[in-house]
Amino acid sequence: MSLLIRAAAVYLILVAVAVAVNFIATPWYHPGGDAPYPVWSVLNWFMGAGMIIAVVAAYAEKRRMDAAGSTELRDWIGVNVLFFSAAALFILFFWNWFSSLAPNADADGDFWVVIDTLTPLVMGVAGCRLWRQT
């Protein structure tokens, strides 16, 4: 089980780095901003898997802390912020991604900016917390 948790932690950290680097580099390799974005269409699949792992990991940590009855305010805030931000990012990502895959392609580019900015933060923190669990 420890190896699986480590693998999930490494996956989340790698996706966080890939999203951050690609988000910063997109204006250089794809000037003008017109769709389609070939790198993003591949990276979205990895982000989708990472979103699921991040929400499950954050929820498991939240449940574990609630079951332990921890009264440490700093830990409680950290776990809850991670869980609810991962859940909100999960909903926002899948809503916008599925909208972009629809035949009429009604995805909003402004949401992608928010998603691609928050993904490295949420996945990076979730990956680091998973790594420390083992």
PDB file of C-alpha atoms in Angstrom:
ATOM      1  CA  MET A   1       0.000   0.000   0.000  1.00  0.00           C
ATOM      2  CA  SER A   2       2.859   2.344   0.777  1.00  0.00           C
ATOM      3  CA  LEU A   3       4.236   1.943  -2.748  1.00  0.00           C
ATOM      4  CA  LEU A   4       0.833   2.792  -4.235  1.00  0.00           C
ATOM      5  CA  ILE A   5       0.581   5.914  -2.098  1.00  0.00           C
ATOM      6  CA  ARG A   6       4.098   6.970  -3.104  1.00  0.00           C
ATOM      7  CA  ALA A   7       3.267   6.411  -6.784  1.00  0.00           C
ATOM      8  CA  ALA A   8       0.107   8.540  -6.443  1.00  0.00           C
ATOM      9  CA  ALA A   9       2.118  11.275  -4.703  1.00  0.00           C
ATOM     10  CA  VAL A  10       4.747  11.305  -7.447  1.00  0.00           C
ATOM     11  CA  TYR A  11       2.020  11.345 -10.114  1.00  0.00           C
ATOM     12  CA  LEU A  12       0.323  14.368  -8.528  1.00  0.00           C
ATOM     13  CA  ILE A  13       3.595  16.259  -8.218  1.00  0.00           C
ATOM     14  CA  LEU A  14       4.594  15.489 -11.819  1.00  0.00           C
ATOM     15  CA  VAL A  15       1.200  16.610 -13.150  1.00  0.00           C
ATOM     16  CA  ALA A  16       1.423  19.782 -11.053  1.00  0.00           C
ATOM     17  CA  VAL A  17       4.839  20.587 -12.533  1.00  0.00           C
ATOM     18  CA  ALA A  18       3.707  19.730 -16.089  1.00  0.00           C
ATOM     19  CA  VAL A  19       0.638  21.966 -15.835  1.00  0.00           C
ATOM     20  CA  ALA A  20       2.627  24.860 -14.383  1.00  0.00           C
ATOM     21  CA  VAL A  21       5.361  24.637 -17.019  1.00  0.00           C
ATOM     22  CA  ASN A  22       2.911  24.237 -19.893  1.00  0.00           C
ATOM     23  CA  PHE A  23       0.705  27.069 -18.647  1.00  0.00           C
ATOM     24  CA  ILE A  24       3.675  29.416 -18.576  1.00  0.00           C
ATOM     25  CA  ALA A  25       5.055  28.160 -21.918  1.00  0.00           C
ATOM     26  CA  THR A  26       1.802  28.150 -23.917  1.00  0.00           C
ATOM     27  CA  PRO A  27       2.092  31.788 -25.089  1.00  0.00           C
ATOM     28  CA  TRP A  28       5.557  31.010 -26.512  1.00  0.00           C
ATOM     29  CA  TYR A  29       4.773  27.879 -28.463  1.00  0.00           C
ATOM     30  CA  HIS A  30       1.164  28.748 -29.340  1.00  0.00           C
ATOM     31  CA  PRO A  31       0.947  32.522 -29.868  1.00  0.00           C
ATOM     32  CA  GLY A  32      -2.385  34.061 -30.678  1.00  0.00           C
ATOM     33  CA  GLY A  33      -4.343  31.809 -28.363  1.00  0.00           C
ATOM     34  CA  ASP A  34      -6.608  30.222 -30.972  1.00  0.00           C
ATOM     35  CA  ALA A  35      -7.794  26.660 -30.313  1.00  0.00           C
ATOM     36  CA  PRO A  36      -6.934  23.827 -30.686  1.00  0.00           C
ATOM     37  CA  TYR A  37      -4.182  23.368 -28.142  1.00  0.00           C
ATOM     38  CA  PRO A  38      -2.599  19.977 -28.864  1.00  0.00           C
ATOM     39  CA  VAL A  39      -0.520  19.777 -25.671  1.00  0.00           C
ATOM     40  CA  TRP A  40      -3.467  20.714 -23.467  1.00  0.00           C
ATOM     41  CA  SER A  41      -5.740  18.151 -25.116  1.00  0.00           C
ATOM     42  CA  VAL A  42      -3.284  15.422 -24.054  1.00  0.00           C
ATOM     43  CA  LEU A  43      -2.442  16.948 -20.681  1.00  0.00           C
ATOM     44  CA  ASN A  44      -6.140  17.206 -19.780  1.00  0.00           C
ATOM     45  CA  TRP A  45      -6.337  13.407 -19.562  1.00  0.00           C
ATOM     46  CA  PHE A  46      -3.511  13.351 -17.024  1.00  0.00           C
ATOM     47  CA  MET A  47      -5.067  16.271 -15.169  1.00  0.00           C
ATOM     48  CA  GLY A  48      -8.401  14.420 -15.009  1.00  0.00           C
ATOM     49  CA  ALA A  49      -6.769  11.388 -13.395  1.00  0.00           C
ATOM     50  CA  GLY A  50      -4.871  13.693 -11.055  1.00  0.00           C
ATOM     51  CA  MET A  51      -8.074  15.473 -10.058  1.00  0.00           C
ATOM     52  CA  ILE A  52      -9.621  12.163  -9.033  1.00  0.00           C
ATOM     53  CA  ILE A  53      -6.520  11.125  -7.067  1.00  0.00           C
ATOM     54  CA  ALA A  54      -6.305  14.521  -5.337  1.00  0.00           C
ATOM     55  CA  VAL A  55      -9.954  14.497  -4.237  1.00  0.00           C
ATOM     56  CA  VAL A  56      -9.774  10.901  -3.002  1.00  0.00           C
ATOM     57  CA  ALA A  57      -6.510  11.546  -1.145  1.00  0.00           C
ATOM     58  CA  ALA A  58      -7.795  14.760   0.442  1.00  0.00           C
ATOM     59  CA  TYR A  59     -11.056  13.080   1.450  1.00  0.00           C
ATOM     60  CA  ALA A  60      -9.192  10.119   2.973  1.00  0.00           C
ATOM     61  CA  GLU A  61      -6.985  12.483   4.960  1.00  0.00           C
ATOM     62  CA  LYS A  62     -10.023  14.460   6.110  1.00  0.00           C
ATOM     63  CA  ARG A  63     -11.787  11.278   7.230  1.00  0.00           C
ATOM     64  CA  ARG A  64      -8.673  10.047   9.022  1.00  0.00           C
ATOM     65  CA  MET A  65      -8.316  13.338  10.877  1.00  0.00           C
ATOM     66  CA  ASP A  66     -12.019  13.446  11.784  1.00  0.00           C
ATOM     67  CA  ALA A  67     -11.853   9.877  13.092  1.00  0.00           C
ATOM     68  CA  ALA A  68      -8.788  10.673  15.198  1.00  0.00           C
ATOM     69  CA  GLY A  69     -10.635  13.580  16.781  1.00  0.00           C
ATOM     70  CA  SER A  70      -7.734  15.958  16.314  1.00  0.00           C
ATOM     71  CA  THR A  71      -8.340  19.370  17.865  1.00  0.00           C
ATOM     72  CA  GLU A  72      -5.280  21.056  16.344  1.00  0.00           C
ATOM     73  CA  LEU A  73      -6.737  24.065  14.502  1.00  0.00           C
ATOM     74  CA  ARG A  74      -3.835  24.341  12.046  1.00  0.00           C
ATOM     75  CA  ASP A  75      -4.214  20.711  10.955  1.00  0.00           C
ATOM     76  CA  TRP A  76      -8.001  21.028  10.711  1.00  0.00           C
ATOM     77  CA  ILE A  77      -7.768  24.132   8.509  1.00  0.00           C
ATOM     78  CA  GLY A  78      -5.098  22.575   6.292  1.00  0.00           C
ATOM     79  CA  VAL A  79      -7.025  19.370   5.693  1.00  0.00           C
ATOM     80  CA  ASN A  80     -10.332  21.108   5.051  1.00  0.00           C
ATOM     81  CA  VAL A  81      -8.883  23.758   2.742  1.00  0.00           C
ATOM     82  CA  LEU A  82      -7.149  21.042   0.722  1.00  0.00           C
ATOM     83  CA  PHE A  83     -10.266  18.889   0.485  1.00  0.00           C
ATOM     84  CA  PHE A  84     -12.693  21.653  -0.458  1.00  0.00           C
ATOM     85  CA  SER A  85     -10.302  23.306  -2.907  1.00  0.00           C
ATOM     86  CA  ALA A  86      -9.628  19.915  -4.537  1.00  0.00           C
ATOM     87  CA  ALA A  87     -13.373  19.248  -4.746  1.00  0.00           C
ATOM     88  CA  ALA A  88     -14.125  22.686  -6.229  1.00  0.00           C
ATOM     89  CA  LEU A  89     -11.286  22.345  -8.732  1.00  0.00           C
ATOM     90  CA  PHE A  90     -12.514  18.847  -9.633  1.00  0.00           C
ATOM     91  CA  ILE A  91     -16.008  20.159 -10.426  1.00  0.00           C
ATOM     92  CA  LEU A  92     -14.734  23.178 -12.337  1.00  0.00           C
ATOM     93  CA  PHE A  93     -12.215  21.142 -14.348  1.00  0.00           C
ATOM     94  CA  PHE A  94     -14.590  18.393 -15.430  1.00  0.00           C
ATOM     95  CA  TRP A  95     -17.403  20.835 -16.216  1.00  0.00           C
ATOM     96  CA  ASN A  96     -15.160  22.932 -18.458  1.00  0.00           C
ATOM     97  CA  TRP A  97     -13.333  19.958 -19.984  1.00  0.00           C
ATOM     98  CA  PHE A  98     -16.563  18.160 -20.901  1.00  0.00           C
ATOM     99  CA  SER A  99     -17.867  21.434 -22.327  1.00  0.00           C
ATOM    100  CA  SER A 100     -14.794  21.632 -24.547  1.00  0.00           C
ATOM    101  CA  LEU A 101     -15.303  18.047 -25.738  1.00  0.00           C
ATOM    102  CA  ALA A 102     -18.942  18.684 -26.688  1.00  0.00           C
ATOM    103  CA  PRO A 103     -19.787  19.080 -30.372  1.00  0.00           C
ATOM    104  CA  ASN A 104     -20.529  22.799 -29.962  1.00  0.00           C
ATOM    105  CA  ALA A 105     -17.324  23.297 -27.850  1.00  0.00           C
ATOM    106  CA  ASP A 106     -18.743  25.807 -25.369  1.00  0.00           C
ATOM    107  CA  ALA A 107     -15.799  25.806 -22.923  1.00  0.00           C
ATOM    108  CA  ASP A 108     -14.845  29.122 -21.376  1.00  0.00           C
ATOM    109  CA  GLY A 109     -11.192  30.113 -21.717  1.00  0.00           C
ATOM    110  CA  ASP A 110     -11.322  32.237 -18.570  1.00  0.00           C
ATOM    111  CA  PHE A 111     -12.141  29.139 -16.542  1.00  0.00           C
ATOM    112  CA  TRP A 112      -9.108  27.394 -18.013  1.00  0.00           C
ATOM    113  CA  VAL A 113      -6.916  30.182 -16.658  1.00  0.00           C
ATOM    114  CA  VAL A 114      -8.330  29.636 -13.168  1.00  0.00           C
ATOM    115  CA  ILE A 115      -8.072  25.845 -13.460  1.00  0.00           C
ATOM    116  CA  ASP A 116      -4.530  25.886 -14.816  1.00  0.00           C
ATOM    117  CA  THR A 117      -3.423  28.319 -12.124  1.00  0.00           C
ATOM    118  CA  LEU A 118      -4.921  26.374  -9.212  1.00  0.00           C
ATOM    119  CA  THR A 119      -4.094  22.857 -10.416  1.00  0.00           C
ATOM    120  CA  PRO A 120      -0.347  23.022  -9.643  1.00  0.00           C
ATOM    121  CA  LEU A 121      -1.071  24.407  -6.193  1.00  0.00           C
ATOM    122  CA  VAL A 122      -3.745  21.882  -5.213  1.00  0.00           C
ATOM    123  CA  MET A 123      -2.064  18.853  -6.791  1.00  0.00           C
ATOM    124  CA  GLY A 124       1.352  19.870  -5.498  1.00  0.00           C
ATOM    125  CA  VAL A 125       0.097  20.187  -1.933  1.00  0.00           C
ATOM    126  CA  ALA A 126      -1.918  16.959  -2.177  1.00  0.00           C
ATOM    127  CA  GLY A 127       1.104  15.127  -3.592  1.00  0.00           C
ATOM    128  CA  CYS A 128       3.423  16.402  -0.875  1.00  0.00           C
ATOM    129  CA  ARG A 129       0.951  15.479   1.862  1.00  0.00           C
ATOM    130  CA  LEU A 130       0.561  12.003   0.375  1.00  0.00           C
ATOM    131  CA  TRP A 131       4.330  11.600   0.233  1.00  0.00           C
ATOM    132  CA  ARG A 132       4.662  12.481   3.927  1.00  0.00           C
ATOM    133  CA  GLN A 133       1.997   9.915   4.883  1.00  0.00           C
ATOM    134  CA  THR A 134       4.230   6.996   3.925  1.00  0.00           C
TER     135      THR A 134
END
